[in-house]
Short mmCIF file of C-alpha atoms and ligand atoms in Angstrom, two decimals:
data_model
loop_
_atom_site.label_atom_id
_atom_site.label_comp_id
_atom_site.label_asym_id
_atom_site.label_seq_id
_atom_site.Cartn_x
_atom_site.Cartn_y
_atom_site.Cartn_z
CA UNK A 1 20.41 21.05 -11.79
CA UNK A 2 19.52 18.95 -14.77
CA UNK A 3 19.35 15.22 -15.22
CA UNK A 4 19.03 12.89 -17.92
CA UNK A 5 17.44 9.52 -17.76
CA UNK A 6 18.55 7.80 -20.79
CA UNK A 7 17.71 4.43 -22.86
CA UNK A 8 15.04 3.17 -20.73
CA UNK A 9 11.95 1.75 -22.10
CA UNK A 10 9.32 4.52 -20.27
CA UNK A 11 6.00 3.35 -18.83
CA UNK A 12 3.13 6.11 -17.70
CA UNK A 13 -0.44 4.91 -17.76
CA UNK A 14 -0.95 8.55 -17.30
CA UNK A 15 0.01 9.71 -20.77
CA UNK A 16 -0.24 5.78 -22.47
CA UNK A 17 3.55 6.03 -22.98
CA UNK A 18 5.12 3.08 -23.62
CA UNK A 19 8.37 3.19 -25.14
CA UNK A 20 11.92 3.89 -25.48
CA UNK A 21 12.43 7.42 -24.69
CA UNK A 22 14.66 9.71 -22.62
CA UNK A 23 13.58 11.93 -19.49
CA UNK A 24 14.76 14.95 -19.07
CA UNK A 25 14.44 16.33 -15.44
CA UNK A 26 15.22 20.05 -14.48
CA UNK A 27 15.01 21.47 -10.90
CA UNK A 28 13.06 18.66 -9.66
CA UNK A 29 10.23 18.32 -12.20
CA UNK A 30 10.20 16.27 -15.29
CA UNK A 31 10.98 18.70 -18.10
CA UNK A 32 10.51 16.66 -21.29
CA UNK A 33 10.12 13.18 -22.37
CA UNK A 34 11.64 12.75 -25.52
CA UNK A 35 13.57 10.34 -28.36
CA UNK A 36 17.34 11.04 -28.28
CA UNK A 37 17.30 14.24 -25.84
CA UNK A 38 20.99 15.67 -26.48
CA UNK A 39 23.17 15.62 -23.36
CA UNK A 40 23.81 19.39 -22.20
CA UNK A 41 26.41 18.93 -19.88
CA UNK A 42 23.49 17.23 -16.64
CA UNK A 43 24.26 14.46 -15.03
CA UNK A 44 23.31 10.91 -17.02
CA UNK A 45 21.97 8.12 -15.70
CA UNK A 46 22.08 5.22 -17.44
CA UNK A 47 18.49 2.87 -18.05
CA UNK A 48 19.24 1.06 -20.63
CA UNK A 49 17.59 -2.33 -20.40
CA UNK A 50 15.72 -1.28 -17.63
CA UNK A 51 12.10 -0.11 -17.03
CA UNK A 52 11.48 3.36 -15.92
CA UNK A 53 7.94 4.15 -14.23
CA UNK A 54 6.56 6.68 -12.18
CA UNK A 55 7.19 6.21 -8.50
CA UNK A 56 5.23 4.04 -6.21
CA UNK A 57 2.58 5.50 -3.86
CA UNK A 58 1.59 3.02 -1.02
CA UNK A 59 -2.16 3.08 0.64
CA UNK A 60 -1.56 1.96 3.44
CA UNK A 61 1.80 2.20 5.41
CA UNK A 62 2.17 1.34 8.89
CA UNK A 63 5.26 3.49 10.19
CA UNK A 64 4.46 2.65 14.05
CA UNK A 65 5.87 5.75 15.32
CA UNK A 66 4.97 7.38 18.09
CA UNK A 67 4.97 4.35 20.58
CA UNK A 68 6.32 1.43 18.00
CA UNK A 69 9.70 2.64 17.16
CA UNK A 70 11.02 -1.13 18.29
CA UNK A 71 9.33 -2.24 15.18
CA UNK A 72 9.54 0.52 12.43
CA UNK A 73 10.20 4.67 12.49
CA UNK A 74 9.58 7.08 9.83
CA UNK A 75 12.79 7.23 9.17
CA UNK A 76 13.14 2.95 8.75
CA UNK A 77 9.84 2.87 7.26
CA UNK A 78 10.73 5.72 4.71
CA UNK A 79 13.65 3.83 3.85
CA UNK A 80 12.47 0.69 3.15
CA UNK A 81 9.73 2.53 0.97
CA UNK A 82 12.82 3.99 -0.88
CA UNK A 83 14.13 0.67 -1.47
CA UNK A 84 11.12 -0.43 -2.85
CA UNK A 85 10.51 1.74 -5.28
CA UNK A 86 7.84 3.82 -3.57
CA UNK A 87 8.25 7.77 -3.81
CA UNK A 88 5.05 8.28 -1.61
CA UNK A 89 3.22 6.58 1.37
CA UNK A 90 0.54 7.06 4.06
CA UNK A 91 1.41 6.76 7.47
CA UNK A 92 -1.71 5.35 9.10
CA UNK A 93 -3.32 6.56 12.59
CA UNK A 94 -2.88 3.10 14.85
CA UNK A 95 0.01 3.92 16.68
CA UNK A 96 0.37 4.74 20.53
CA UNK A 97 -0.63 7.44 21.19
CA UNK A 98 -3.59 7.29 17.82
CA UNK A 99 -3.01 9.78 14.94
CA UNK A 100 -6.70 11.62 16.19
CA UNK A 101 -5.45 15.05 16.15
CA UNK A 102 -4.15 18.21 14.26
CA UNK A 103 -0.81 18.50 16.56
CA UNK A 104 -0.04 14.10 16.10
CA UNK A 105 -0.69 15.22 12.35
CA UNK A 106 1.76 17.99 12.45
CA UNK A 107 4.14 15.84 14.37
CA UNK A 108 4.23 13.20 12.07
CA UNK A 109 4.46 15.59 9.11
CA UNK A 110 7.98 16.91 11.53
CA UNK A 111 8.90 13.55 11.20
CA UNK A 112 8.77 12.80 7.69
CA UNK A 113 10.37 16.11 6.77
CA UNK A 114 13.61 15.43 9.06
CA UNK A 115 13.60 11.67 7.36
CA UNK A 116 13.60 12.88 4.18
CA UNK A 117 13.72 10.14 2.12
CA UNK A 118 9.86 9.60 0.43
CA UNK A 119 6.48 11.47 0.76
CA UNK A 120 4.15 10.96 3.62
CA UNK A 121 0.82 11.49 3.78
CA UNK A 122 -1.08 11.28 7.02
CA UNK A 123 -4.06 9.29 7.30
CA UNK A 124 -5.83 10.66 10.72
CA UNK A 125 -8.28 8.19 12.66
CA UNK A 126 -11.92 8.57 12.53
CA UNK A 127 -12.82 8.06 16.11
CA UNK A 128 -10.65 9.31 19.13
CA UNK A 129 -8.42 6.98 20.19
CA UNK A 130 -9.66 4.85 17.43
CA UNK A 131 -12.07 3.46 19.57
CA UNK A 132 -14.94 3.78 18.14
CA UNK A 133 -17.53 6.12 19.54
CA UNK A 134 -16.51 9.68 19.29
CA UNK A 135 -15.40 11.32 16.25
CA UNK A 136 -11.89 13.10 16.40
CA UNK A 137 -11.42 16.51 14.80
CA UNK A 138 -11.64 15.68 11.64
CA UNK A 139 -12.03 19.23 9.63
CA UNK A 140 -8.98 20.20 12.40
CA UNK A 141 -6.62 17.43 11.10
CA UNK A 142 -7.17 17.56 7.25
CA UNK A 143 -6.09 20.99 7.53
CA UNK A 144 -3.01 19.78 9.48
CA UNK A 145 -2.39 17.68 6.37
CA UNK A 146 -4.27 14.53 6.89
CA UNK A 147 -5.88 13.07 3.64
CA UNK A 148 -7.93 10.21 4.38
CA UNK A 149 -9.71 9.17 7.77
CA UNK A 150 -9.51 5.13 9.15
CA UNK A 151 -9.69 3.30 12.01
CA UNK A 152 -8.01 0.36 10.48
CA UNK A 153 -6.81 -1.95 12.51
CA UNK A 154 -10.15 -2.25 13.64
CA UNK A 155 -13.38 -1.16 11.49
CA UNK A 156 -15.87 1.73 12.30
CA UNK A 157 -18.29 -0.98 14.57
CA UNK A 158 -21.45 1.62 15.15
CA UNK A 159 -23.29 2.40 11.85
CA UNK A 160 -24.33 5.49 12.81
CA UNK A 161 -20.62 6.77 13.95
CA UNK A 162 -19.60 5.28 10.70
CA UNK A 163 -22.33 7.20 8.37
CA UNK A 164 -21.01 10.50 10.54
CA UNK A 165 -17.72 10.35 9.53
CA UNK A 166 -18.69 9.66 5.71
CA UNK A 167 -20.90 13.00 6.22
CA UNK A 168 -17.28 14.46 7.04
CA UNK A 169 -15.11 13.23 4.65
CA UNK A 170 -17.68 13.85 1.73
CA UNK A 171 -18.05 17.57 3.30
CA UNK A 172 -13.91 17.56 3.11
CA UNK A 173 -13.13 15.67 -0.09
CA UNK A 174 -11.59 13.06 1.03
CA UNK A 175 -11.90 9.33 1.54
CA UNK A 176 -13.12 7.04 3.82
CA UNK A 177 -10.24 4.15 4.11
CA UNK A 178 -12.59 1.15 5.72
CA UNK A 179 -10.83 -2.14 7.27
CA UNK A 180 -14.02 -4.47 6.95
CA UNK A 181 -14.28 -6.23 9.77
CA UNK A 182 -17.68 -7.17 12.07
CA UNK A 183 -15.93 -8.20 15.38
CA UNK A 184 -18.58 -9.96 16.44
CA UNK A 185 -18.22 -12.58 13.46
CA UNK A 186 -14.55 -12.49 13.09
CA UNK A 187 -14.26 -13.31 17.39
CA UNK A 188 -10.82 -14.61 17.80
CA UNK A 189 -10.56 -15.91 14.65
CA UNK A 190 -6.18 -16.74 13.75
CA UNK A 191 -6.79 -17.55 10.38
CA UNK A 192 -9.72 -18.04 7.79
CA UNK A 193 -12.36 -20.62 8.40
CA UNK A 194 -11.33 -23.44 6.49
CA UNK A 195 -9.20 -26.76 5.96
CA UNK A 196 -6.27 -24.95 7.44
CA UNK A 197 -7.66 -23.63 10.42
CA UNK A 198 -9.73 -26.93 11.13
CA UNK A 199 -6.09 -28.90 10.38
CA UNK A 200 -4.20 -26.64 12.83
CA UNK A 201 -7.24 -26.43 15.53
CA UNK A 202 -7.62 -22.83 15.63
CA UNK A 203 -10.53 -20.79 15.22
CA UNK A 204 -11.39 -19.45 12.19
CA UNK A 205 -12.45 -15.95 10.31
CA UNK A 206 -15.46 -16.30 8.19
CA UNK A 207 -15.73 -14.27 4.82
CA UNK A 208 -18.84 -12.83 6.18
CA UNK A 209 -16.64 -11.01 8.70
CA UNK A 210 -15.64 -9.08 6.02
CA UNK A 211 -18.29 -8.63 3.64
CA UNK A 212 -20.84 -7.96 6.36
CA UNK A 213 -19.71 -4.74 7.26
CA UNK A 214 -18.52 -4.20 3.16
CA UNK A 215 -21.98 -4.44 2.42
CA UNK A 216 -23.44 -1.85 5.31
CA UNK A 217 -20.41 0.09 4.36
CA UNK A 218 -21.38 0.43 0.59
CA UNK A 219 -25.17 1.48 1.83
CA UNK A 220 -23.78 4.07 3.70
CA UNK A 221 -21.35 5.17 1.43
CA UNK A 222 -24.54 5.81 -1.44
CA UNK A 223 -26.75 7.29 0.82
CA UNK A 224 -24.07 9.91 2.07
CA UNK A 225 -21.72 10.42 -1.68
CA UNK A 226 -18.63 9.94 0.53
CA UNK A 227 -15.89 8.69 -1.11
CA UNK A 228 -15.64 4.73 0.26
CA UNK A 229 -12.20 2.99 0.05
CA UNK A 230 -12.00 -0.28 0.96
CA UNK A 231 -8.69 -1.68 2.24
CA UNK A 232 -7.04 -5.15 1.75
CA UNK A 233 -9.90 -7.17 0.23
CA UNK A 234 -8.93 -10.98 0.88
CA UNK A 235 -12.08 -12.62 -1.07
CA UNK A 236 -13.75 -13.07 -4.21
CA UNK A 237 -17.67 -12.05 -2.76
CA UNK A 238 -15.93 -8.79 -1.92
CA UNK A 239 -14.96 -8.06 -5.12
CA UNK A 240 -18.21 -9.27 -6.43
CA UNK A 241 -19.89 -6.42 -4.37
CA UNK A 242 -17.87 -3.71 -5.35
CA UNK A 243 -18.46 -4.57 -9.04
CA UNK A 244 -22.46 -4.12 -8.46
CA UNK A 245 -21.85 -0.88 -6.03
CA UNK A 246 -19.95 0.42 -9.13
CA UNK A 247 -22.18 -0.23 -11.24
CA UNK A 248 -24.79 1.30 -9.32
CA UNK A 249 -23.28 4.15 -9.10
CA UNK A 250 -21.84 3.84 -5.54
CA UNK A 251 -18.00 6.33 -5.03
CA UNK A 252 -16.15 3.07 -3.98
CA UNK A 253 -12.26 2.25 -4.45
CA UNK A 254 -10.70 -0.89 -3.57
CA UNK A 255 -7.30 -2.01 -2.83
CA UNK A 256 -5.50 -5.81 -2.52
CA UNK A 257 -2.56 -6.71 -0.98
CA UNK A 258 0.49 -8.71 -2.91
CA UNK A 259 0.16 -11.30 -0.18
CA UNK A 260 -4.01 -11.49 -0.83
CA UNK A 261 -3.34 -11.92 -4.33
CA UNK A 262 -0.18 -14.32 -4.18
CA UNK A 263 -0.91 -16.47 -0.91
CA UNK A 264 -3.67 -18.72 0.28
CA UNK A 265 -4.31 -20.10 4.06
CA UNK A 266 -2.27 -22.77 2.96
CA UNK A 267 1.01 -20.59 3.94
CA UNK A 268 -0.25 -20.58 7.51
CA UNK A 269 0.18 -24.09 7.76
CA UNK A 270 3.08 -25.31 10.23
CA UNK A 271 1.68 -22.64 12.46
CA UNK A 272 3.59 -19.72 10.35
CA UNK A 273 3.26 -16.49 11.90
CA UNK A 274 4.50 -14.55 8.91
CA UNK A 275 1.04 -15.50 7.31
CA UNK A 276 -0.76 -14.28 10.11
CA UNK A 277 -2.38 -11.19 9.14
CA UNK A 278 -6.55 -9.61 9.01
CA UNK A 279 -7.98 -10.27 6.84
CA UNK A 280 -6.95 -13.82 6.37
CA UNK A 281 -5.13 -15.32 3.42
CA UNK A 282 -8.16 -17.22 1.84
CA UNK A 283 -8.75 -19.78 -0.81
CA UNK A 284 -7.29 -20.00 -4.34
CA UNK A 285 -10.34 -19.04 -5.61
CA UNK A 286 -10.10 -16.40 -3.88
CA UNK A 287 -6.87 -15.00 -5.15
CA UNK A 288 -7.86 -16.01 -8.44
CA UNK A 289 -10.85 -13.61 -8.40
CA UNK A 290 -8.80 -10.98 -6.80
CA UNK A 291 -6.50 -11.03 -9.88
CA UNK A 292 -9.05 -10.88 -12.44
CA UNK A 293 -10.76 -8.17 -10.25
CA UNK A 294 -7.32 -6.19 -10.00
CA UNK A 295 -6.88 -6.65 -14.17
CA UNK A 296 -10.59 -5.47 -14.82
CA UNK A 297 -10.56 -2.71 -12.69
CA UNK A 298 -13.06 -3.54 -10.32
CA UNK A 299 -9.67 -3.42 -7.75
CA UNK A 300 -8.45 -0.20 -8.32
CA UNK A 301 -4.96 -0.25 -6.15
CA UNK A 302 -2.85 -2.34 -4.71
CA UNK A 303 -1.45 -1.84 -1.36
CA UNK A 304 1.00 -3.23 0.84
CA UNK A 305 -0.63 -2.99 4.31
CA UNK A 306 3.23 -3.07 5.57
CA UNK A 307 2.99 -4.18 9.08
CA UNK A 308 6.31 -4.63 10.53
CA UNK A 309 6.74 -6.52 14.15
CA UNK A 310 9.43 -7.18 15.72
CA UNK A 311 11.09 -10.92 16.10
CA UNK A 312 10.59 -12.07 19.18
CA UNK A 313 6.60 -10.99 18.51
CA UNK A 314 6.61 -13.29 16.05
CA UNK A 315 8.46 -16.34 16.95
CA UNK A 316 5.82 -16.81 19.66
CA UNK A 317 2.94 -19.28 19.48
CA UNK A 318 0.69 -18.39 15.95
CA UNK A 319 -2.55 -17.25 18.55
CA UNK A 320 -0.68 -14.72 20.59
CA UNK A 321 1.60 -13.33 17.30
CA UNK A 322 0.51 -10.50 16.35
CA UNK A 323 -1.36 -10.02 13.14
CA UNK A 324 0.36 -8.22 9.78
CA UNK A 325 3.41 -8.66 7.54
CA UNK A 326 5.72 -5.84 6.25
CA UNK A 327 5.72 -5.10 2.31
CA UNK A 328 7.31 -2.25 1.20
CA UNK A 329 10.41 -4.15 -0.64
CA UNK A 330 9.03 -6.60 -2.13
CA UNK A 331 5.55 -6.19 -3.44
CA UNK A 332 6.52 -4.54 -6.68
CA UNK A 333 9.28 -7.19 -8.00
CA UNK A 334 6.58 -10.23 -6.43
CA UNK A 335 4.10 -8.87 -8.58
CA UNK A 336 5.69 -8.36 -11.67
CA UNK A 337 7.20 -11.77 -11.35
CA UNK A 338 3.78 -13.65 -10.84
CA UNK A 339 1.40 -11.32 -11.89
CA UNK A 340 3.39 -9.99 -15.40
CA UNK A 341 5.62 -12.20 -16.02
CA UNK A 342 2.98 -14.87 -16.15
CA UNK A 343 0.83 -12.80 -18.24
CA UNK A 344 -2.35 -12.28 -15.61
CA UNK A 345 -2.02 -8.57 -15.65
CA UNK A 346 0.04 -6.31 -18.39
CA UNK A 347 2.98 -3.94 -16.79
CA UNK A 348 1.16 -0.74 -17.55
CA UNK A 349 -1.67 -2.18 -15.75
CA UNK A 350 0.58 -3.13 -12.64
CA UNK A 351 1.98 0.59 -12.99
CA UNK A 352 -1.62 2.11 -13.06
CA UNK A 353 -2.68 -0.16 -9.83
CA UNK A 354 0.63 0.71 -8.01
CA UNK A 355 1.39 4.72 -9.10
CA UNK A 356 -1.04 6.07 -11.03
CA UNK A 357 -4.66 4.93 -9.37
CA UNK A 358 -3.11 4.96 -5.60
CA UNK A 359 -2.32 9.19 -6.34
CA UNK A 360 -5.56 9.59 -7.95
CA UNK A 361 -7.98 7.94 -4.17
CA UNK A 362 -5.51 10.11 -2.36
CA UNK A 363 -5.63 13.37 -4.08
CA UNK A 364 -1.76 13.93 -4.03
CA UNK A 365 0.78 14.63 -6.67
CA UNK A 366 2.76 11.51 -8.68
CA UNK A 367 1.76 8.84 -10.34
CA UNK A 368 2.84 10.59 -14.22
CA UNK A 369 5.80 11.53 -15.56
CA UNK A 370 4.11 14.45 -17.46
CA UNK A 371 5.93 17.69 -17.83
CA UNK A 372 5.45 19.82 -15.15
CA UNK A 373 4.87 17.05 -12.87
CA UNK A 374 7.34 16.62 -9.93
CA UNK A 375 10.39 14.15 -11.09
CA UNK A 376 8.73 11.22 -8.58
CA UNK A 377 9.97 7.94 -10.61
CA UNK A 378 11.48 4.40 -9.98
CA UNK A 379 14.25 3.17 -12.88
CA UNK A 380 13.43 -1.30 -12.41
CA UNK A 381 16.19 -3.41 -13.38
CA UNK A 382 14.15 -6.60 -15.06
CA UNK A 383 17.12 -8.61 -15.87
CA UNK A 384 18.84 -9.51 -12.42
CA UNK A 385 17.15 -12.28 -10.24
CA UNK A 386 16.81 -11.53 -6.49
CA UNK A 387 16.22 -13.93 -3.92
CA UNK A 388 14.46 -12.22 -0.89
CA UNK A 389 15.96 -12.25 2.35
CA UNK A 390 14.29 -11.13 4.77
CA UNK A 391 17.26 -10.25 7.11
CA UNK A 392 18.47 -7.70 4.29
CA UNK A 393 15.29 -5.75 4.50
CA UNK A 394 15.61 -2.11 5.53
CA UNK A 395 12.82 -2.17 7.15
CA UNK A 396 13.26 -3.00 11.08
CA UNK A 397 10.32 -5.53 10.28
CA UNK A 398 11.45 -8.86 9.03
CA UNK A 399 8.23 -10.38 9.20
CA UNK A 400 7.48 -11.43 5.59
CA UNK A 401 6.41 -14.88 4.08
CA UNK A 402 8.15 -14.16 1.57
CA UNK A 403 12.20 -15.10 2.03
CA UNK A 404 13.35 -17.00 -0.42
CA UNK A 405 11.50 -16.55 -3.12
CA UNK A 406 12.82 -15.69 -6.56
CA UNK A 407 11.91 -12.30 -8.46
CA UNK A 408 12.86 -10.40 -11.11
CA UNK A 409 11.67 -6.43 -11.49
CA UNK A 410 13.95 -4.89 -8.25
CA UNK A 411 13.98 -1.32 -8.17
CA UNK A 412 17.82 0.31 -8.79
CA UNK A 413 16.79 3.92 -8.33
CA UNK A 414 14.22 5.95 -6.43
CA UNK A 415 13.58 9.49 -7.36
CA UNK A 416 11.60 11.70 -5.24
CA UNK A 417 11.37 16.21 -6.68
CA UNK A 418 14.48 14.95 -8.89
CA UNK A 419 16.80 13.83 -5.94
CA UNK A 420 18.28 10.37 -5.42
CA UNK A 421 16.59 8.66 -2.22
CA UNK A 422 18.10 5.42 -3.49
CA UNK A 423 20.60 3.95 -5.62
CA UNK A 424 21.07 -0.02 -5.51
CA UNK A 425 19.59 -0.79 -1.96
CA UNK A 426 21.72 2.17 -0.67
CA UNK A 427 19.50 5.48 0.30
CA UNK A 428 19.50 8.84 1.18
ZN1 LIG B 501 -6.63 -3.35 8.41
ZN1 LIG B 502 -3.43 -2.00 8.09
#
């Protein structure tokens, strides 16, 4: 089975390709990339005018199944990754019952492989139950398949639990995904501490909440040489921090979310739900520093954090919605609209942060289009606007901020080991 990918203008920050070329894929793996490769009797498709890349990979993916299927499965979720543009995604451990051992690894893995549709890579918890005091089995579940180790949702409170499970992963090879959060400052904080929350007369999440725990986190993290990622970081002293733990010398990643780098607490005003999430959206300082963070490389990912919930969860009142938006469709054509398009960050850049870097903190496959490589890529059409709407997701979350906007840089095709997941918002 051969396929040719023809006329598109070919991005891999992988190779520094950037051009217009033709792909060539044969039995699921890329087989060349090439000027004018002759048509041999394969099936064409057609990129002309359009962007191809290699596939999406996704941090941080909450599928909610077992125990959430009201609000996403991993058949839904995998869809809606499909749709936008993602070839690969973690399923992450907070669902009911907790991902916190080698048979809820396995059975998720079951899952994934009836869906079909995109990768997914387990991310098992650290602690059992995700509660914070005992360590699960964590040797037992990487070789179930789990490839990273969080409790997010909430972080790793105890120090010394926390600097145990480092001792693991570094032992294991794999990361440590952190949600930095110190309960005790963030209380029941709704929304950052600021003009918003004072405005709205809610309690409010300091930045310290965060970067309290970052900062123990990054000590820990040199003293043991685990392998420290840092999800969604919402503010600029964060980012600060990581820049001097790199430089130090300190094995830390970082990712940002599309809504950390696009949306302030200002979107929370009104009492909107849909910009409800931890950590808070911040100031526009703070975004601004999270951009140039993302560009220089001091932010090595972005993520989506998709959170889906269901309606009637979040047409409550803002303090008992829950917290968390869903992602998966629209952070790569948001980004390349207001990121790219406005010239803050270059499209191989975007590619890198989004394919290439996310493959590279998990340890999986994708994120190049090299020969050899499996045929994981997304063909973007550049040229069409789309308004979001929300109630067109595939996702069973419509909980985004985001409806109505308008963005260019929709995915048209998915390609996961050379087969079609998606074609034009329809998948397989
Ligand atoms: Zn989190
Ligand atoms: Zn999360």
């Amino acid at each position: 089975m051969e396929q040719l990918i023809r006329g598109g203008t070919v991005l891999d920050p992988s190779q520094n390709i950037n051009g217009r070329f033709d792909i060539l894929v044969k039995n699921g793996q890329i087989a060349a990339i090439a000027e004018a490769i002759p048509e041999t009797g394969c099936l064409v498709l057609d990129a002309t005018d359009k962007i191809v890349i290699p596939g999406l990979i996704d941090l941080h993916t909450h599928l909610r199944e077992p125990g959430g299927e009201a609000k996403e499965t991993v058949e839904t979720g995998g869809r809606a990754a499909a749709a936008g543009g993602f070839t690969g995604i973690t399923a992450l451990p907070n669902t009911n019952p907790v991902l916190d051992d080698p048979r809820k690894i396995s059975e998720l893995l079951a899952l994934a492989a009836k869906a079909g549709h995109v990768r997914v890579w387990p991310v098992g918890a650290v602690t059992k139950g995700s509660a914070g005091r005992e360590l699960a089995e964590l040797a037992l579940m990487h070789r179930a398949g789990a490839r990273a180790f969080t409790d997010d949702g909430h972080g790793v409170a105890d120090a010394f639990v926390a600097r145990n499970a480092m001792l693991y992963c570094q032992a294991l090879g794999v990361p440590f995904f952190e949600h930095c959060e110190d309960e005790s400052l963030a209380g029941k904080g709704q929304l950052h501490e600021g003009v918003v929350a004072v405005k709205l007369g809610l309690p409010g999440i300091t930045k310290s909440a965060e970067t309290v725990m970052l900062a123990r986190d990054l000590i820990l993290a040199k003293e043991t040489g685990c392998r420290l990622h840092i999800m969604h970081l919402s503010c600029q002293e964060g980012a600060e921090m990581i820049c001097c733990a790199k430089a130090v010398g300190v094995s830390v990643t970082a990712e940002v979310t599309p809504h950390h780098l696009l949306l302030t607490e200002k979107a929370a005003d009104g009492y909107n739900t849909n910009a409800k999430m931890k950590p808070p959206l911040r100031t526009a300082e703070d975004t601004a520093a999270l951009c140039r963070a993302l560009a220089d490389g001091t932010i090595d990912a972005v993520a989506t954090d998709h959170a889906p919930h269901t309606e009637s969860e979040k047409v409550g009142d803002f303090s008992s919605a829950p917290f968390g938006i869903v992602g998966l469709e629209t952070a790569f054509p948001l980004l390349y609209t207001h990121l790219v398009l406005t010239g803050r960050l270059s499209l191989m850049q975007l590619v890198d942060r989004m394919s290439t870097r996310p493959a590279a903190i998990l340890g999986v496959p994708g994120g190049t289009l090299r020969p050899g490589a499996p045929a994981d890529l997304v063909i973007i059409d550049t040229t069409t606007e789309w308004v979001i709407d929300r109630t067109a997701f595939l996702s069973k979350g419509k909980n985004s901020p985001f409806h109505g906007w308008a963005v260019y840089g929709v995915p048209a095709l998915t390609m996961v080991d050379g087969r079609i997941v998606m074609k034009n918002n329809r998948t397989w």
